[in-house]
mmCIF file of C-alpha atoms in Angstrom:
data_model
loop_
_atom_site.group_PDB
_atom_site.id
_atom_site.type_symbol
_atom_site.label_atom_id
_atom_site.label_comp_id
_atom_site.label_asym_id
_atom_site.label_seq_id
_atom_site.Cartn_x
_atom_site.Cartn_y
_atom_site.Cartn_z
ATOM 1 C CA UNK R 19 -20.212 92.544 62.465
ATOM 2 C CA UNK R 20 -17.802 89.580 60.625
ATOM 3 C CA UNK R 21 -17.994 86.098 61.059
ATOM 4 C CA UNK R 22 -16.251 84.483 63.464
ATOM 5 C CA UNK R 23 -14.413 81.096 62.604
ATOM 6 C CA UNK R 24 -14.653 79.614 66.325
ATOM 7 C CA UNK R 25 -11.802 78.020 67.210
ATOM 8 C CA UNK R 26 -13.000 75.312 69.966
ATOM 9 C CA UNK R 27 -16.164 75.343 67.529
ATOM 10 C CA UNK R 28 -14.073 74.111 64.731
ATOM 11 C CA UNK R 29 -12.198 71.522 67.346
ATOM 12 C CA UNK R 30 -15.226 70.293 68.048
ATOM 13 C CA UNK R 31 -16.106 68.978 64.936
ATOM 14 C CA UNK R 32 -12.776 67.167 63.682
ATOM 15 C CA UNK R 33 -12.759 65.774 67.151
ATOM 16 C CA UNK R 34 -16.427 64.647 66.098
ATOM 17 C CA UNK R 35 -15.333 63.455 62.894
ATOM 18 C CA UNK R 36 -12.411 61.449 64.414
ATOM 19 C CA UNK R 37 -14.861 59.906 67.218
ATOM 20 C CA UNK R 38 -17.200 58.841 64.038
ATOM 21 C CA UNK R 39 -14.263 57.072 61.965
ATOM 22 C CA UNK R 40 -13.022 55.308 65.332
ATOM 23 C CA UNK R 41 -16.505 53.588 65.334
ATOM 24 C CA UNK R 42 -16.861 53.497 61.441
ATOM 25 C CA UNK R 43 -16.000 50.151 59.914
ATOM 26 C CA UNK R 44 -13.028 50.508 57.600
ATOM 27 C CA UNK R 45 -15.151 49.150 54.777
ATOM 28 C CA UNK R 46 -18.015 51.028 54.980
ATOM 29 C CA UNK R 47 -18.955 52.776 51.930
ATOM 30 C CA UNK R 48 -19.371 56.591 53.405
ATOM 31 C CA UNK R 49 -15.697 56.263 54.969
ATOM 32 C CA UNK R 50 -14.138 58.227 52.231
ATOM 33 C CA UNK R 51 -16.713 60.995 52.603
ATOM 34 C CA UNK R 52 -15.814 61.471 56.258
ATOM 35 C CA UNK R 53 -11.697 60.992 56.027
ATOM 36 C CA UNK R 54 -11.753 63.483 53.286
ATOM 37 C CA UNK R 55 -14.021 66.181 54.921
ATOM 38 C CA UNK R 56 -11.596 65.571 57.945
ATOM 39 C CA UNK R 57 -8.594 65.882 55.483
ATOM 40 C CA UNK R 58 -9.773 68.842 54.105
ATOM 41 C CA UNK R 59 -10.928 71.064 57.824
ATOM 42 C CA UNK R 60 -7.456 69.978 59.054
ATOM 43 C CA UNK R 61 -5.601 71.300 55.612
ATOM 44 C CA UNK R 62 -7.359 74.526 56.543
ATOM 45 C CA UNK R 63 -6.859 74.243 60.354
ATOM 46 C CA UNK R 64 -3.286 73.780 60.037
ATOM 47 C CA UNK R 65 -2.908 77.030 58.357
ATOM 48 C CA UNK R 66 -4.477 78.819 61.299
ATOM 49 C CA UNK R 67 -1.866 77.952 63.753
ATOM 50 C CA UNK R 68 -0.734 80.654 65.341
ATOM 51 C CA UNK R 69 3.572 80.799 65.390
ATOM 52 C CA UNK R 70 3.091 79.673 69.310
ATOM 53 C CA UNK R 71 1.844 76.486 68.642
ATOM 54 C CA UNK R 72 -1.930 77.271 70.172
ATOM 55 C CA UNK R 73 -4.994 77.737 68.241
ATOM 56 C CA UNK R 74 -6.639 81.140 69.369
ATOM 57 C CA UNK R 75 -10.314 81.279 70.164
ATOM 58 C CA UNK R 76 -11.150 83.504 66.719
ATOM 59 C CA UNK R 77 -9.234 81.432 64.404
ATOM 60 C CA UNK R 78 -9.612 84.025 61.705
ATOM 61 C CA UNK R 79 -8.890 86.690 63.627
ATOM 62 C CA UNK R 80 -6.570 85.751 66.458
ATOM 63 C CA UNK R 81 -5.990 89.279 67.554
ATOM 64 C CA UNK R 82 -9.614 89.929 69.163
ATOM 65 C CA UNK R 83 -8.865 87.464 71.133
ATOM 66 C CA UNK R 84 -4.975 86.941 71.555
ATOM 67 C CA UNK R 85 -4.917 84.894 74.584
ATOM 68 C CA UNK R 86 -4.025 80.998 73.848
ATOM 69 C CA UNK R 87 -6.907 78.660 74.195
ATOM 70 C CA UNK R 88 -6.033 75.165 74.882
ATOM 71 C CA UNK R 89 -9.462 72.995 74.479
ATOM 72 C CA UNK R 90 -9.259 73.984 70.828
ATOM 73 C CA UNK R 91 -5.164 73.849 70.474
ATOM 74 C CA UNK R 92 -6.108 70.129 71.718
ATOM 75 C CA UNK R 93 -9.451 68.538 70.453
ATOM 76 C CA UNK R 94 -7.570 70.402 66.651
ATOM 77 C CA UNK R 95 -4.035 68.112 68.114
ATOM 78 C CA UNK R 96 -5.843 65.290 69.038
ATOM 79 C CA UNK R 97 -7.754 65.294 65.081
ATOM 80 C CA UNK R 98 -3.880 65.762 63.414
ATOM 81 C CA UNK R 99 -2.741 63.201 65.344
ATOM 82 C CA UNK R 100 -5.205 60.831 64.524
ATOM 83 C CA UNK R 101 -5.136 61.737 61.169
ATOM 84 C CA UNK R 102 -1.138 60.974 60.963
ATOM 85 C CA UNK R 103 -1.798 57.807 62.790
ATOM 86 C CA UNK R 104 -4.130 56.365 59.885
ATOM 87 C CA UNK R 105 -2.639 57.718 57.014
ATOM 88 C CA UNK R 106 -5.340 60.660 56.510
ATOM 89 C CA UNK R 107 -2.698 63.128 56.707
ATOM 90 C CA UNK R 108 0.796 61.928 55.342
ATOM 91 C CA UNK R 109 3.485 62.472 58.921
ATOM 92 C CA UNK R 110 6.457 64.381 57.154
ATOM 93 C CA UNK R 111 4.085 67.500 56.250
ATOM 94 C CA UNK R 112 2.132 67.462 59.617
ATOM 95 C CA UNK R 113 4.143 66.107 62.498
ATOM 96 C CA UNK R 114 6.006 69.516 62.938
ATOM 97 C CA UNK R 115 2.713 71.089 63.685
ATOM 98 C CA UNK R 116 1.513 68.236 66.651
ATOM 99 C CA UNK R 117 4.810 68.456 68.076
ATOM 100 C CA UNK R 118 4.370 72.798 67.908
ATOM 101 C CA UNK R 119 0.867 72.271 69.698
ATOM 102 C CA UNK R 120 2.267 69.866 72.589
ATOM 103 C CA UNK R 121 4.960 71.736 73.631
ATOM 104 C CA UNK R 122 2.502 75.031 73.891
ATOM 105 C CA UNK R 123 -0.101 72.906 75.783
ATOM 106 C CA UNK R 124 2.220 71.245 78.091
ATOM 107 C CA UNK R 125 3.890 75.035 78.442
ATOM 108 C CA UNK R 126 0.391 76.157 79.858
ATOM 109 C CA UNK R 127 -0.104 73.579 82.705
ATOM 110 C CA UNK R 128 0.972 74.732 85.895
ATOM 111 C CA UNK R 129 3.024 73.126 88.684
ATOM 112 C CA UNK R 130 0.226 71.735 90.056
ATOM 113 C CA UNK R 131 -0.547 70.221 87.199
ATOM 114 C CA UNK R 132 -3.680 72.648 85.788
ATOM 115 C CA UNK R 133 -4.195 73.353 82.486
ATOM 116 C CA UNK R 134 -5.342 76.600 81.795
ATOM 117 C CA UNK R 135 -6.412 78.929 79.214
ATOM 118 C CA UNK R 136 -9.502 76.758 79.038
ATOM 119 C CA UNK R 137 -13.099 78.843 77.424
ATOM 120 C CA UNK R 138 -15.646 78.733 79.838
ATOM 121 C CA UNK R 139 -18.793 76.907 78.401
ATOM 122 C CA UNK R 140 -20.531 79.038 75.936
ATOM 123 C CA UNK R 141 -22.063 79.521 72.747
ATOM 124 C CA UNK R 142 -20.012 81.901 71.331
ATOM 125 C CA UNK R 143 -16.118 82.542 71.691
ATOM 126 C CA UNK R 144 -14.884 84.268 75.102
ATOM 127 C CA UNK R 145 -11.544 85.821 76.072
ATOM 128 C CA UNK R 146 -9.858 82.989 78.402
ATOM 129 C CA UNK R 147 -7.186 83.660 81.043
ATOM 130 C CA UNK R 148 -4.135 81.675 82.345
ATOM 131 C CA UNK R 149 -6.379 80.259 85.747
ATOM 132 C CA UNK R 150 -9.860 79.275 83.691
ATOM 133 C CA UNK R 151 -10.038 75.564 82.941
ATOM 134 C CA UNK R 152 -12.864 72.815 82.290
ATOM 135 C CA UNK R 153 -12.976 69.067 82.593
ATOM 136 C CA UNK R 154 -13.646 68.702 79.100
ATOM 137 C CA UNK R 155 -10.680 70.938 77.868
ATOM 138 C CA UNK R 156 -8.360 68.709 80.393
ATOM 139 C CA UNK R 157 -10.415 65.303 78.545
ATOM 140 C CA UNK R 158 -9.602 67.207 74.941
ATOM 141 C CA UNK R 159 -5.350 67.377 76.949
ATOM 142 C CA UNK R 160 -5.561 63.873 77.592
ATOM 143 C CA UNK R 161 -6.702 62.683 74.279
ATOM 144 C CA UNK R 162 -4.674 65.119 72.277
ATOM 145 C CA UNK R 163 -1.628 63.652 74.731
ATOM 146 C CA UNK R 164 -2.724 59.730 73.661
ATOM 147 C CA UNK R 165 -3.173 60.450 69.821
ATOM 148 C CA UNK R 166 0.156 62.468 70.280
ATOM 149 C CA UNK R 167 2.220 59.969 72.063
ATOM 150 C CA UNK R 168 1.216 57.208 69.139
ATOM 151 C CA UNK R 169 2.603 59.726 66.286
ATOM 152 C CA UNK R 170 5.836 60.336 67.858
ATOM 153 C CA UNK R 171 9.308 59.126 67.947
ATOM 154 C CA UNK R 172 11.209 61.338 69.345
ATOM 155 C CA UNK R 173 10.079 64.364 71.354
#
């Protein structure tokens, strides 16, 4: 009977917001609104981390659901990222937590080179398992993994 704060929900939209900005022009006179109300979700998002680096699937309530979930640990990565890459978020207070997240994604894809722990499509939250993956949880890897590699230097 609560409210659940869905984690790839939540991913999806600063992923949104980030794909806006990208096509934004940097002088446009709405940019502000849309950096800040990224600036401010990731703030919040950033608290929700869970010690493990991953995101879980009821961000308010990671127990219900204590598997890791890895399209929201990256389309959430992939928004920090970005938002350390053009100055949204300042690097020395958010790096730590990108550099958390990749290790626990890259900790979840097998030898073969699957990524699990990826929701089935839904409209709601669903309890995810080590062999469940998607195409557009590995897409959310892969850009997570590009925004990444452009905030780091060493790791």
């Amino acid at each position: 009977g609560q409210k659940i704060f869905w984690g790839r929900g939540n991913g999806w939209v600063v992923a949104g917001i980030v794909q806006i900005l990208k096509e934004m022009p940097a002088n446009y006179e709405h940019r502000p609104f849309y950096e800040n109300l990224l600036k401010d979700m990731l703030i919040s998002l950033v608290k929700l981390q869970n010690k493990d680096g991953f995101w879980r699937t009821s961000l308010l309530d990671p127990e219900s659901y204590p598997a890791p979930e890895t399209s929201a640990t990256s389309l959430i990565s992939y928004a920090i990222a970005y938002a350390i890459n053009n100055n949204i978020l300042p690097r020395d207070e958010y790096i730590r937590c990108v550099e958390k997240s990749w290790k626990a994604l890259v900790s979840v894809v097998d030898e073969d080179g699957k990524l699990g722990f990826v929701q089935p499509i839904g409209a709601d939250p669903r309890k995810v398992t080590r062999e469940m993956t998607a195409v557009y949880g590995i897409g959310a890897f892969l850009m997570a993994g590009t925004e990444i590699y452009k905030a780091s230097e060493n790791f």
